[in-house]
Each structure stands twice: as C-alpha cells, then as structure tokens.
PDB file of C-alpha atoms in Angstrom:
ATOM      1  CA  MET A   1       0.000   0.000   0.000  1.00 53.00           C
ATOM      2  CA  THR A   2       1.388   3.389  -1.004  1.00 68.00           C
ATOM      3  CA  LEU A   3       1.952   5.888   1.782  1.00 78.00           C
ATOM      4  CA  ARG A   4      -0.357   8.887   1.391  1.00 83.00           C
ATOM      5  CA  TYR A   5       1.386  12.244   1.128  1.00 88.00           C
ATOM      6  CA  SER A   6       0.635  14.985   3.635  1.00 87.00           C
ATOM      7  CA  THR A   7       2.890  17.800   4.815  1.00 85.00           C
ATOM      8  CA  GLU A   8       1.410  17.302   8.283  1.00 86.00           C
ATOM      9  CA  SER A   9       1.975  13.547   8.327  1.00 89.00           C
ATOM     10  CA  THR A  10       4.156  11.963  10.994  1.00 90.00           C
ATOM     11  CA  LEU A  11       3.885   8.547   9.327  1.00 89.00           C
ATOM     12  CA  LEU A  12       7.271   7.620   7.834  1.00 93.00           C
ATOM     13  CA  PRO A  13       8.038   5.317   4.885  1.00 93.00           C
ATOM     14  CA  THR A  14       9.482   1.915   5.690  1.00 91.00           C
ATOM     15  CA  ASN A  15      10.226   1.032   2.066  1.00 92.00           C
ATOM     16  CA  ALA A  16      12.182   2.808  -0.663  1.00 94.00           C
ATOM     17  CA  PRO A  17       9.373   3.229  -3.259  1.00 95.00           C
ATOM     18  CA  ASP A  18       7.131   5.003  -0.723  1.00 95.00           C
ATOM     19  CA  LEU A  19       9.977   7.282   0.330  1.00 96.00           C
ATOM     20  CA  LEU A  20      10.737   8.335  -3.250  1.00 97.00           C
ATOM     21  CA  ASP A  21       7.073   8.823  -4.115  1.00 97.00           C
ATOM     22  CA  TRP A  22       6.683  10.977  -0.984  1.00 96.00           C
ATOM     23  CA  ALA A  23       9.685  13.103  -2.048  1.00 96.00           C
ATOM     24  CA  ALA A  24       8.081  13.611  -5.475  1.00 97.00           C
ATOM     25  CA  ALA A  25       4.774  14.625  -3.899  1.00 95.00           C
ATOM     26  CA  HIS A  26       6.579  17.018  -1.567  1.00 95.00           C
ATOM     27  CA  ILE A  27       8.125  18.846  -4.530  1.00 95.00           C
ATOM     28  CA  GLU A  28       4.791  18.879  -6.367  1.00 96.00           C
ATOM     29  CA  ASN A  29       3.137  20.339  -3.271  1.00 94.00           C
ATOM     30  CA  ARG A  30       5.794  22.778  -2.008  1.00 92.00           C
ATOM     31  CA  GLY A  31       7.688  23.667  -5.199  1.00 93.00           C
ATOM     32  CA  PHE A  32      11.338  23.152  -6.073  1.00 93.00           C
ATOM     33  CA  TYR A  33      14.499  24.988  -5.051  1.00 88.00           C
ATOM     34  CA  ASP A  34      17.453  24.182  -7.349  1.00 83.00           C
ATOM     35  CA  GLY A  35      19.995  24.554  -4.560  1.00 75.00           C
ATOM     36  CA  ARG A  36      22.323  26.935  -6.406  1.00 73.00           C
ATOM     37  CA  GLU A  37      22.436  29.379  -3.506  1.00 70.00           C
ATOM     38  CA  GLY A  38      23.662  26.912  -0.936  1.00 62.00           C
ATOM     39  CA  GLY A  39      23.399  29.243   2.042  1.00 55.00           C
ATOM     40  CA  ARG A  40      19.745  30.030   1.486  1.00 55.00           C
ATOM     41  CA  PHE A  41      18.382  27.020   3.357  1.00 54.00           C
ATOM     42  CA  GLY A  42      21.642  25.404   4.463  1.00 49.00           C
ATOM     43  CA  LYS A  43      24.195  23.546   2.351  1.00 47.00           C
ATOM     44  CA  ASN A  44      21.922  20.592   1.556  1.00 52.00           C
ATOM     45  CA  GLY A  45      18.672  22.485   1.020  1.00 57.00           C
ATOM     46  CA  THR A  46      15.918  22.648   3.589  1.00 62.00           C
ATOM     47  CA  THR A  47      14.623  19.804   5.712  1.00 64.00           C
ATOM     48  CA  ILE A  48      11.875  22.014   7.128  1.00 75.00           C
ATOM     49  CA  ARG A  49       8.725  20.521   5.645  1.00 80.00           C
ATOM     50  CA  TYR A  50       6.912  23.850   5.086  1.00 80.00           C
ATOM     51  CA  LEU A  51       9.689  25.461   2.996  1.00 83.00           C
ATOM     52  CA  VAL A  52      10.550  24.950  -0.661  1.00 86.00           C
ATOM     53  CA  PRO A  53      12.871  21.918  -0.854  1.00 90.00           C
ATOM     54  CA  SER A  54      15.899  21.088  -2.958  1.00 91.00           C
ATOM     55  CA  MET A  55      16.482  17.527  -4.181  1.00 94.00           C
ATOM     56  CA  VAL A  56      18.234  16.450  -1.001  1.00 93.00           C
ATOM     57  CA  GLY A  57      15.834  18.504   1.117  1.00 91.00           C
ATOM     58  CA  ALA A  58      12.828  16.688  -0.372  1.00 94.00           C
ATOM     59  CA  PHE A  59      14.563  13.339   0.093  1.00 96.00           C
ATOM     60  CA  ASP A  60      15.375  14.050   3.744  1.00 93.00           C
ATOM     61  CA  VAL A  61      11.876  15.284   4.597  1.00 93.00           C
ATOM     62  CA  ALA A  62      10.455  12.168   2.924  1.00 95.00           C
ATOM     63  CA  ALA A  63      12.807  10.045   5.053  1.00 94.00           C
ATOM     64  CA  GLY A  64      11.397  11.677   8.178  1.00 91.00           C
ATOM     65  CA  TYR A  65      13.709  14.552   9.062  1.00 88.00           C
ATOM     66  CA  GLY A  66      11.534  17.188  10.744  1.00 85.00           C
ATOM     67  CA  ARG A  67       8.467  14.905  10.663  1.00 89.00           C
ATOM     68  CA  ARG A  68       9.010  12.534  13.565  1.00 88.00           C
ATOM     69  CA  SER A  69       6.565  12.654  16.431  1.00 89.00           C
ATOM     70  CA  SER A  70       7.322  11.954  20.076  1.00 87.00           C
ATOM     71  CA  THR A  71       3.926  10.261  20.366  1.00 90.00           C
ATOM     72  CA  ARG A  72       4.801   7.559  17.813  1.00 90.00           C
ATOM     73  CA  THR A  73       7.053   4.522  18.026  1.00 90.00           C
ATOM     74  CA  TYR A  74       9.130   4.024  14.878  1.00 88.00           C
ATOM     75  CA  ASP A  75      10.841   0.948  13.439  1.00 87.00           C
ATOM     76  CA  TYR A  76      14.200   2.650  12.969  1.00 84.00           C
ATOM     77  CA  PRO A  77      16.019  -0.289  11.309  1.00 82.00           C
ATOM     78  CA  ALA A  78      13.268  -0.434   8.665  1.00 86.00           C
ATOM     79  CA  LEU A  79      13.264   3.352   8.220  1.00 89.00           C
ATOM     80  CA  TYR A  80      17.008   3.522   7.676  1.00 88.00           C
ATOM     81  CA  ALA A  81      17.078   0.466   5.409  1.00 86.00           C
ATOM     82  CA  ALA A  82      14.458   2.185   3.234  1.00 91.00           C
ATOM     83  CA  GLU A  83      16.485   5.405   3.227  1.00 93.00           C
ATOM     84  CA  ARG A  84      19.691   3.581   2.230  1.00 91.00           C
ATOM     85  CA  LEU A  85      18.066   1.746  -0.662  1.00 92.00           C
ATOM     86  CA  ALA A  86      16.190   4.845  -1.864  1.00 95.00           C
ATOM     87  CA  LEU A  87      19.414   6.872  -1.903  1.00 95.00           C
ATOM     88  CA  ASP A  88      21.196   4.090  -3.797  1.00 94.00           C
ATOM     89  CA  VAL A  89      18.531   3.939  -6.481  1.00 95.00           C
ATOM     90  CA  VAL A  90      17.910   7.648  -7.040  1.00 97.00           C
ATOM     91  CA  SER A  91      21.637   8.499  -7.107  1.00 96.00           C
ATOM     92  CA  ASP A  92      22.354   5.713  -9.604  1.00 96.00           C
ATOM     93  CA  TYR A  93      19.452   6.813 -11.779  1.00 96.00           C
ATOM     94  CA  LEU A  94      20.557  10.458 -11.792  1.00 96.00           C
ATOM     95  CA  ALA A  95      24.178   9.432 -12.448  1.00 95.00           C
ATOM     96  CA  GLY A  96      23.054   7.579 -15.564  1.00 93.00           C
ATOM     97  CA  GLY A  97      23.181   3.943 -14.478  1.00 91.00           C
ATOM     98  CA  ALA A  98      25.853   3.630 -11.791  1.00 94.00           C
ATOM     99  CA  MET A  99      27.495   6.239  -9.634  1.00 94.00           C
ATOM    100  CA  PRO A 100      31.169   7.013 -10.352  1.00 94.00           C
ATOM    101  CA  HIS A 101      33.762   6.515  -7.640  1.00 94.00           C
ATOM    102  CA  ASP A 102      35.221   9.427  -5.723  1.00 91.00           C
ATOM    103  CA  PRO A 103      38.085   8.414  -3.406  1.00 88.00           C
ATOM    104  CA  ASP A 104      37.677  11.670  -1.463  1.00 88.00           C
ATOM    105  CA  TRP A 105      34.157  10.850  -0.279  1.00 88.00           C
ATOM    106  CA  GLU A 106      32.629   7.770   1.214  1.00 88.00           C
ATOM    107  CA  ASP A 107      29.748   6.297  -0.711  1.00 91.00           C
ATOM    108  CA  GLU A 108      26.811   7.825   1.180  1.00 91.00           C
ATOM    109  CA  ASN A 109      28.112  11.412   1.088  1.00 91.00           C
ATOM    110  CA  HIS A 110      28.975  11.146  -2.598  1.00 94.00           C
ATOM    111  CA  ARG A 111      25.510   9.821  -3.412  1.00 95.00           C
ATOM    112  CA  ARG A 112      23.899  12.770  -1.660  1.00 93.00           C
ATOM    113  CA  PHE A 113      26.114  15.134  -3.644  1.00 92.00           C
ATOM    114  CA  ILE A 114      25.100  13.441  -6.922  1.00 95.00           C
ATOM    115  CA  VAL A 115      21.405  13.936  -6.118  1.00 95.00           C
ATOM    116  CA  GLN A 116      21.826  17.570  -5.072  1.00 92.00           C
ATOM    117  CA  ASP A 117      24.118  18.412  -7.992  1.00 93.00           C
ATOM    118  CA  TRP A 118      21.605  17.042 -10.508  1.00 95.00           C
ATOM    119  CA  GLY A 119      19.040  19.536  -9.208  1.00 94.00           C
ATOM    120  CA  ARG A 120      21.436  22.452  -9.691  1.00 91.00           C
ATOM    121  CA  ARG A 121      22.052  21.823 -13.374  1.00 89.00           C
ATOM    122  CA  ASP A 122      20.357  22.962 -16.571  1.00 83.00           C
ATOM    123  CA  GLY A 123      17.583  25.020 -15.004  1.00 87.00           C
ATOM    124  CA  ARG A 124      15.746  22.072 -13.483  1.00 93.00           C
ATOM    125  CA  THR A 125      12.020  22.562 -13.015  1.00 95.00           C
ATOM    126  CA  ARG A 126       9.608  21.303 -10.380  1.00 96.00           C
ATOM    127  CA  ASP A 127       8.081  18.824 -12.831  1.00 97.00           C
ATOM    128  CA  GLU A 128      11.481  17.424 -13.823  1.00 97.00           C
ATOM    129  CA  ALA A 129      12.509  16.970 -10.195  1.00 97.00           C
ATOM    130  CA  ALA A 130       9.253  15.269  -9.238  1.00 98.00           C
ATOM    131  CA  GLU A 131       9.383  13.006 -12.295  1.00 98.00           C
ATOM    132  CA  ALA A 132      12.949  11.962 -11.401  1.00 98.00           C
ATOM    133  CA  PHE A 133      11.786  10.822  -7.965  1.00 98.00           C
ATOM    134  CA  ARG A 134       8.733   9.066  -9.445  1.00 97.00           C
ATOM    135  CA  HIS A 135      10.877   7.165 -11.946  1.00 97.00           C
ATOM    136  CA  ALA A 136      13.367   6.224  -9.231  1.00 97.00           C
ATOM    137  CA  ALA A 137      10.462   4.916  -7.133  1.00 96.00           C
ATOM    138  CA  ARG A 138       9.547   2.453  -9.887  1.00 95.00           C
ATOM    139  CA  LEU A 139      13.172   1.337 -10.148  1.00 93.00           C
ATOM    140  CA  ALA A 140      13.212   0.923  -6.374  1.00 94.00           C
ATOM    141  CA  GLU A 141      10.365  -1.582  -6.568  1.00 92.00           C
ATOM    142  CA  ARG A 142      12.652  -3.880  -8.584  1.00 88.00           C
ATOM    143  CA  ALA A 143      15.679  -3.102  -6.407  1.00 85.00           C
ATOM    144  CA  GLN A 144      13.745  -3.876  -3.245  1.00 82.00           C
ATOM    145  CA  ALA A 145      12.759  -7.306  -4.509  1.00 79.00           C
ATOM    146  CA  ALA A 146      16.381  -8.079  -5.414  1.00 74.00           C
ATOM    147  CA  ALA A 147      17.792  -6.744  -2.146  1.00 70.00           C
ATOM    148  CA  VAL A 148      15.809  -9.144   0.061  1.00 68.00           C
ATOM    149  CA  ARG A 149      16.380 -12.335  -1.921  1.00 64.00           C
ATOM    150  CA  PRO A 150      17.672 -15.334   0.083  1.00 57.00           C
ATOM    151  CA  GLY A 151      21.433 -15.658   0.443  1.00 56.00           C
ATOM    152  CA  ARG A 152      22.240 -11.981   0.949  1.00 57.00           C
ATOM    153  CA  PRO A 153      25.064 -11.207   3.404  1.00 52.00           C
ATOM    154  CA  PRO A 154      23.868 -10.695   6.993  1.00 51.00           C
ATOM    155  CA  ARG A 155      22.740  -7.092   7.450  1.00 60.00           C
ATOM    156  CA  PRO A 156      23.167  -6.256  11.159  1.00 61.00           C
ATOM    157  CA  LEU A 157      26.647  -5.308  12.362  1.00 67.00           C
ATOM    158  CA  HIS A 158      26.451  -5.233  16.160  1.00 68.00           C
ATOM    159  CA  PRO A 159      28.730  -4.623  17.858  1.00 79.00           C
ATOM    160  CA  ILE A 160      30.456  -2.483  15.251  1.00 88.00           C
ATOM    161  CA  THR A 161      34.079  -3.576  14.842  1.00 94.00           C
ATOM    162  CA  ALA A 162      36.766  -3.151  12.189  1.00 96.00           C
ATOM    163  CA  SER A 163      36.878  -6.916  11.656  1.00 96.00           C
ATOM    164  CA  GLY A 164      33.084  -6.999  11.280  1.00 94.00           C
ATOM    165  CA  LEU A 165      33.213  -4.316   8.589  1.00 95.00           C
ATOM    166  CA  LEU A 166      35.873  -6.182   6.602  1.00 97.00           C
ATOM    167  CA  GLU A 167      34.121  -9.541   6.964  1.00 95.00           C
ATOM    168  CA  TRP A 168      30.854  -7.997   5.730  1.00 93.00           C
ATOM    169  CA  ALA A 169      32.661  -6.524   2.700  1.00 95.00           C
ATOM    170  CA  ALA A 170      34.134  -9.959   1.917  1.00 95.00           C
ATOM    171  CA  ALA A 171      30.695 -11.572   2.172  1.00 92.00           C
ATOM    172  CA  HIS A 172      29.266  -8.887  -0.110  1.00 91.00           C
ATOM    173  CA  LEU A 173      31.893  -9.559  -2.784  1.00 94.00           C
ATOM    174  CA  GLU A 174      31.206 -13.287  -2.539  1.00 92.00           C
ATOM    175  CA  ASP A 175      27.518 -12.571  -3.028  1.00 89.00           C
ATOM    176  CA  VAL A 176      27.563 -10.061  -5.892  1.00 91.00           C
ATOM    177  CA  THR A 177      31.047 -10.779  -7.388  1.00 94.00           C
ATOM    178  CA  MET A 178      33.722  -8.187  -8.142  1.00 95.00           C
ATOM    179  CA  ARG A 179      34.234  -5.940 -11.145  1.00 92.00           C
ATOM    180  CA  PRO A 180      36.985  -3.370 -11.785  1.00 90.00           C
ATOM    181  CA  GLY A 181      36.488   0.133 -13.109  1.00 91.00           C
ATOM    182  CA  GLY A 182      35.606   3.702 -12.302  1.00 92.00           C
ATOM    183  CA  LEU A 183      31.956   2.976 -11.477  1.00 94.00           C
ATOM    184  CA  THR A 184      30.897   1.746  -8.075  1.00 94.00           C
ATOM    185  CA  HIS A 185      29.128  -1.279  -9.546  1.00 94.00           C
ATOM    186  CA  ASP A 186      27.728  -2.822 -12.718  1.00 92.00           C
ATOM    187  CA  PRO A 187      25.754  -0.023 -14.424  1.00 90.00           C
ATOM    188  CA  ASP A 188      23.013  -2.488 -15.391  1.00 85.00           C
ATOM    189  CA  GLY A 189      22.298  -3.416 -11.781  1.00 85.00           C
ATOM    190  CA  PHE A 190      21.540  -1.895  -8.402  1.00 84.00           C
ATOM    191  CA  ALA A 191      23.957  -0.876  -5.679  1.00 82.00           C
ATOM    192  CA  ASN A 192      22.900  -3.628  -3.286  1.00 82.00           C
ATOM    193  CA  THR A 193      22.952  -6.463  -5.811  1.00 85.00           C
ATOM    194  CA  ALA A 194      25.224  -5.684  -8.785  1.00 90.00           C
ATOM    195  CA  PRO A 195      28.903  -6.705  -9.124  1.00 94.00           C
ATOM    196  CA  CYS A 196      31.011  -4.002  -7.478  1.00 94.00           C
ATOM    197  CA  THR A 197      34.577  -2.849  -6.902  1.00 96.00           C
ATOM    198  CA  LEU A 198      36.637  -3.628  -3.815  1.00 97.00           C
ATOM    199  CA  LEU A 199      36.321  -0.068  -2.482  1.00 96.00           C
ATOM    200  CA  HIS A 200      32.585  -0.111  -3.049  1.00 95.00           C
ATOM    201  CA  ALA A 201      32.233  -3.336  -1.051  1.00 95.00           C
ATOM    202  CA  VAL A 202      33.966  -1.607   1.869  1.00 96.00           C
ATOM    203  CA  ASP A 203      31.683   1.417   1.484  1.00 94.00           C
ATOM    204  CA  ARG A 204      28.611  -0.850   1.480  1.00 92.00           C
ATOM    205  CA  ALA A 205      29.754  -2.268   4.805  1.00 93.00           C
ATOM    206  CA  LEU A 206      30.191   1.237   6.211  1.00 92.00           C
ATOM    207  CA  ARG A 207      26.682   2.240   5.151  1.00 90.00           C
ATOM    208  CA  ILE A 208      25.169  -0.863   6.704  1.00 87.00           C
ATOM    209  CA  ALA A 209      27.067  -0.343   9.965  1.00 90.00           C
ATOM    210  CA  LYS A 210      26.467   3.395  10.342  1.00 87.00           C
ATOM    211  CA  PRO A 211      24.454   3.971  13.534  1.00 85.00           C
ATOM    212  CA  ILE A 212      21.170   5.810  13.566  1.00 76.00           C
ATOM    213  CA  PRO A 213      20.921   9.103  15.505  1.00 71.00           C
ATOM    214  CA  ALA A 214      18.926   7.463  18.287  1.00 67.00           C
ATOM    215  CA  ASP A 215      21.869   5.144  19.023  1.00 71.00           C
ATOM    216  CA  GLY A 216      23.828   7.906  20.759  1.00 74.00           C
ATOM    217  CA  HIS A 217      27.354   9.241  20.556  1.00 83.00           C
ATOM    218  CA  LEU A 218      29.108   6.182  22.019  1.00 85.00           C
ATOM    219  CA  LEU A 219      28.036   3.967  19.137  1.00 87.00           C
ATOM    220  CA  PHE A 220      29.040   6.665  16.653  1.00 89.00           C
ATOM    221  CA  ARG A 221      32.462   6.822  18.293  1.00 91.00           C
ATOM    222  CA  ALA A 222      32.827   3.064  17.949  1.00 91.00           C
ATOM    223  CA  PHE A 223      31.755   3.289  14.311  1.00 92.00           C
ATOM    224  CA  HIS A 224      34.332   5.955  13.446  1.00 92.00           C
ATOM    225  CA  GLN A 225      37.097   4.054  15.246  1.00 94.00           C
ATOM    226  CA  ALA A 226      36.182   0.840  13.418  1.00 95.00           C
ATOM    227  CA  GLN A 227      36.060   2.691  10.098  1.00 95.00           C
ATOM    228  CA  GLU A 228      39.541   4.160  10.588  1.00 95.00           C
ATOM    229  CA  SER A 229      41.049   0.843  11.692  1.00 96.00           C
ATOM    230  CA  ALA A 230      39.501  -1.080   8.806  1.00 97.00           C
ATOM    231  CA  LEU A 231      40.673   1.393   6.155  1.00 97.00           C
ATOM    232  CA  GLN A 232      44.157   1.634   7.665  1.00 96.00           C
ATOM    233  CA  GLU A 233      44.694  -2.133   7.922  1.00 97.00           C
ATOM    234  CA  LEU A 234      43.315  -2.982   4.476  1.00 98.00           C
ATOM    235  CA  SER A 235      45.066  -0.160   2.593  1.00 97.00           C
ATOM    236  CA  SER A 236      48.415  -0.787   4.327  1.00 97.00           C
ATOM    237  CA  ARG A 237      48.169  -4.500   3.547  1.00 97.00           C
ATOM    238  CA  LEU A 238      47.408  -3.832  -0.127  1.00 97.00           C
ATOM    239  CA  ALA A 239      50.147  -1.190  -0.445  1.00 97.00           C
ATOM    240  CA  GLY A 240      52.757  -3.357   1.252  1.00 97.00           C
ATOM    241  CA  HIS A 241      53.608  -0.634   3.765  1.00 95.00           C
ATOM    242  CA  ASP A 242      51.878   1.401   6.455  1.00 94.00           C
ATOM    243  CA  ILE A 243      49.762   4.272   5.171  1.00 93.00           C
ATOM    244  CA  THR A 244      49.864   6.699   8.059  1.00 87.00           C
ATOM    245  CA  ALA A 245      49.641  10.457   8.395  1.00 84.00           C
ATOM    246  CA  GLY A 246      52.706  12.500   7.556  1.00 84.00           C
ATOM    247  CA  PRO A 247      53.842  15.554   9.541  1.00 86.00           C
ATOM    248  CA  ASP A 248      51.018  18.091   9.663  1.00 85.00           C
ATOM    249  CA  GLU A 249      49.027  16.080   7.067  1.00 86.00           C
ATOM    250  CA  PRO A 250      45.256  16.675   7.381  1.00 89.00           C
ATOM    251  CA  ALA A 251      43.230  13.623   8.347  1.00 86.00           C
ATOM    252  CA  TYR A 252      41.161  13.762   5.158  1.00 87.00           C
ATOM    253  CA  ASP A 253      44.327  13.482   3.017  1.00 92.00           C
ATOM    254  CA  VAL A 254      45.252  10.245   4.788  1.00 93.00           C
ATOM    255  CA  VAL A 255      41.759   8.877   4.221  1.00 93.00           C
ATOM    256  CA  ARG A 256      41.941   9.827   0.542  1.00 94.00           C
ATOM    257  CA  ARG A 257      45.285   8.018   0.139  1.00 95.00           C
ATOM    258  CA  ARG A 258      43.910   4.917   1.825  1.00 96.00           C
ATOM    259  CA  ARG A 259      40.760   4.882  -0.278  1.00 96.00           C
ATOM    260  CA  SER A 260      42.738   5.514  -3.480  1.00 96.00           C
ATOM    261  CA  THR A 261      45.020   2.593  -2.632  1.00 97.00           C
ATOM    262  CA  ILE A 262      42.075   0.233  -2.164  1.00 97.00           C
ATOM    263  CA  LEU A 263      40.429   1.392  -5.390  1.00 96.00           C
ATOM    264  CA  SER A 264      43.563   1.185  -7.553  1.00 96.00           C
ATOM    265  CA  TRP A 265      44.568  -2.234  -6.146  1.00 97.00           C
ATOM    266  CA  GLY A 266      41.180  -3.691  -6.997  1.00 96.00           C
ATOM    267  CA  ASN A 267      41.285  -2.171 -10.483  1.00 94.00           C
ATOM    268  CA  GLN A 268      44.640  -3.642 -11.519  1.00 94.00           C
ATOM    269  CA  PRO A 269      44.373  -5.757 -14.704  1.00 91.00           C
ATOM    270  CA  GLY A 270      43.780  -9.399 -13.976  1.00 92.00           C
ATOM    271  CA  ARG A 271      42.825  -8.836 -10.358  1.00 94.00           C
ATOM    272  CA  ALA A 272      40.761 -11.828  -9.259  1.00 95.00           C
ATOM    273  CA  GLU A 273      37.732 -11.734  -6.996  1.00 96.00           C
ATOM    274  CA  GLY A 274      39.213 -14.478  -4.816  1.00 97.00           C
ATOM    275  CA  GLU A 275      42.319 -12.356  -4.163  1.00 97.00           C
ATOM    276  CA  ALA A 276      40.193  -9.447  -2.973  1.00 97.00           C
ATOM    277  CA  ILE A 277      38.131 -11.659  -0.668  1.00 97.00           C
ATOM    278  CA  GLN A 278      41.299 -13.195   0.796  1.00 98.00           C
ATOM    279  CA  GLU A 279      42.789  -9.759   1.482  1.00 98.00           C
ATOM    280  CA  LEU A 280      39.598  -8.615   3.201  1.00 98.00           C
ATOM    281  CA  GLN A 281      39.476 -11.735   5.335  1.00 97.00           C
ATOM    282  CA  ALA A 282      43.175 -11.477   6.234  1.00 97.00           C
ATOM    283  CA  ALA A 283      42.755  -7.828   7.195  1.00 97.00           C
ATOM    284  CA  ALA A 284      39.732  -8.779   9.321  1.00 97.00           C
ATOM    285  CA  LEU A 285      41.795 -11.356  11.184  1.00 96.00           C
ATOM    286  CA  ALA A 286      44.641  -8.870  11.686  1.00 96.00           C
ATOM    287  CA  VAL A 287      42.472  -6.190  13.274  1.00 95.00           C
ATOM    288  CA  ALA A 288      40.652  -8.789  15.354  1.00 89.00           C
ATOM    289  CA  ASP A 289      43.977 -10.060  16.729  1.00 75.00           C
ATOM    290  CA  GLY A 290      45.072  -6.485  17.380  1.00 62.00           C
TER     291      GLY A 290
END
C-alpha cells in the first residue's frame, strides 16, 4: 500500500518506493528549489517541511527529518534500510546507471552530492525533479525485490568492529562478485545487488554499519574508530607498507590516500575476486587479533 502524502503527516516510509514517491509529492506540493544558492536554506537544502525543498531537502523530509513525532514509536532499522536503498537507487538513476567513484568521499556522502548536484544543473524545473523521484520509485520496486532475496550477506553489524566491517565486505563480494572500473558497480544493476569494486564493497559495509541518531554518541564513536582501523589495515596490507599520516598532514588526506590505494589495487588488470576476498578476510583477522 502506497503511503499517502501529507505535509502534516508523521507517518514515515518503511520502504524505498514510498519514500521516493513521498519526495516527489513534496516537490509537487511545495515547489522546487534548485539549490544553487547553498546558504539560502543550508548547504543541503531545507529539511523544514513547510519550505521549498531542494532535491536532497525533499529526500530528507520524505525520510522523516523534521516529521518525527514523540507520540509515535518508529521501526528505525526499517526506516534507515528504506532510506539507504532509496538513496542508492535515485543516485544511480541520476548518475546515468551507476554512480562514479570518488576516493575523497565515502559512498553515502557522494551519493547525496550526486542527487543535489543534478538539481542544480540545466535550469531544473519542479516537474522534472518530481518526475525523477517518481521514476526512481519504480526502479526501487525492482531493487527492493532483489535486495531481500535469500542468500544476501547478513545485514546487522552489532557490535560495530573493524573486523566486522571487513568480513561484511568480503561476504558482499562473494555474493555479488567483483568488477573493476571507475563505477561503483555494474551499471546495469543496483547498488545492493550488482557486481562491485573492492572499495565499493567496503563502502557498502560502512553504510550498513552506520548507527542511527537514536543510538547515541558512544556507538558513533565506535563506528568511526572501526572505520579508521579497517581502512588503515586494508590499505596498508594492499600497499605493502603502512599508510599513516605525515607531519602536519590533514586527516582527510590520509583517508583519501587509503581509499585511493584500495580502489587502484582492486582495479589492476587481472585482479581476481578471490584475491580481494582473501585480502579482506586477512585484514579482518589482523584487526581482530590487534
């Protein structure tokens, strides 16, 4: 059953098609802000449901930002699973089939940029923006069916550890198989189910493990520590030497070097899927022993 749109509604979508349809209805109802003046409603557009939204603003309001009620009990795992899949599908669709890699940004942040940047280009209109969300909603119906098929890697990652992240990435590669290249995954598939690169498998694990706001700062701290340890161990193993920060080197430059190492290693000609899975599993054992 499709979730009925209402600006006043505190009901939140627990599946990706409903979320994307709600975002389309929000733009049809409130209008469309192309996001070119980033400071007007904040850098990502507004998440205040009564203001004119940008692409990311409409997506976030549809996902429940600014619409949650203290009198309701929400199924947060279902809400965030729907949000993850909806973001995967709409960003792939707007990127033209599969999102390109960007070693500077982890997968989720890059996908949000792709969605927002599409809205800023070529004088986008309200009808174009709404139609993009509607089309993505239909794609999400197919993606949702594929994402829940039997045999998928286990989804929960609790407690969040570096070894758990790496083991999940290995299981994901075993499930969907590996492909090299500059795109995150096979352009004919969906982010959760299509063959993907080594770096993308790691990013999928990070998205699955990312805590929800209600989890509190301690779980977020554990997540960020596990993320750093996993990237450091895997990239250093693939490079054959430690990839650590140089004198006065900003933290984001170290992360970029680690991510670039993982991406380029997986994209070397003749790189086999089994090699990548073995390296992930070995790195998982190393951080677990540590």
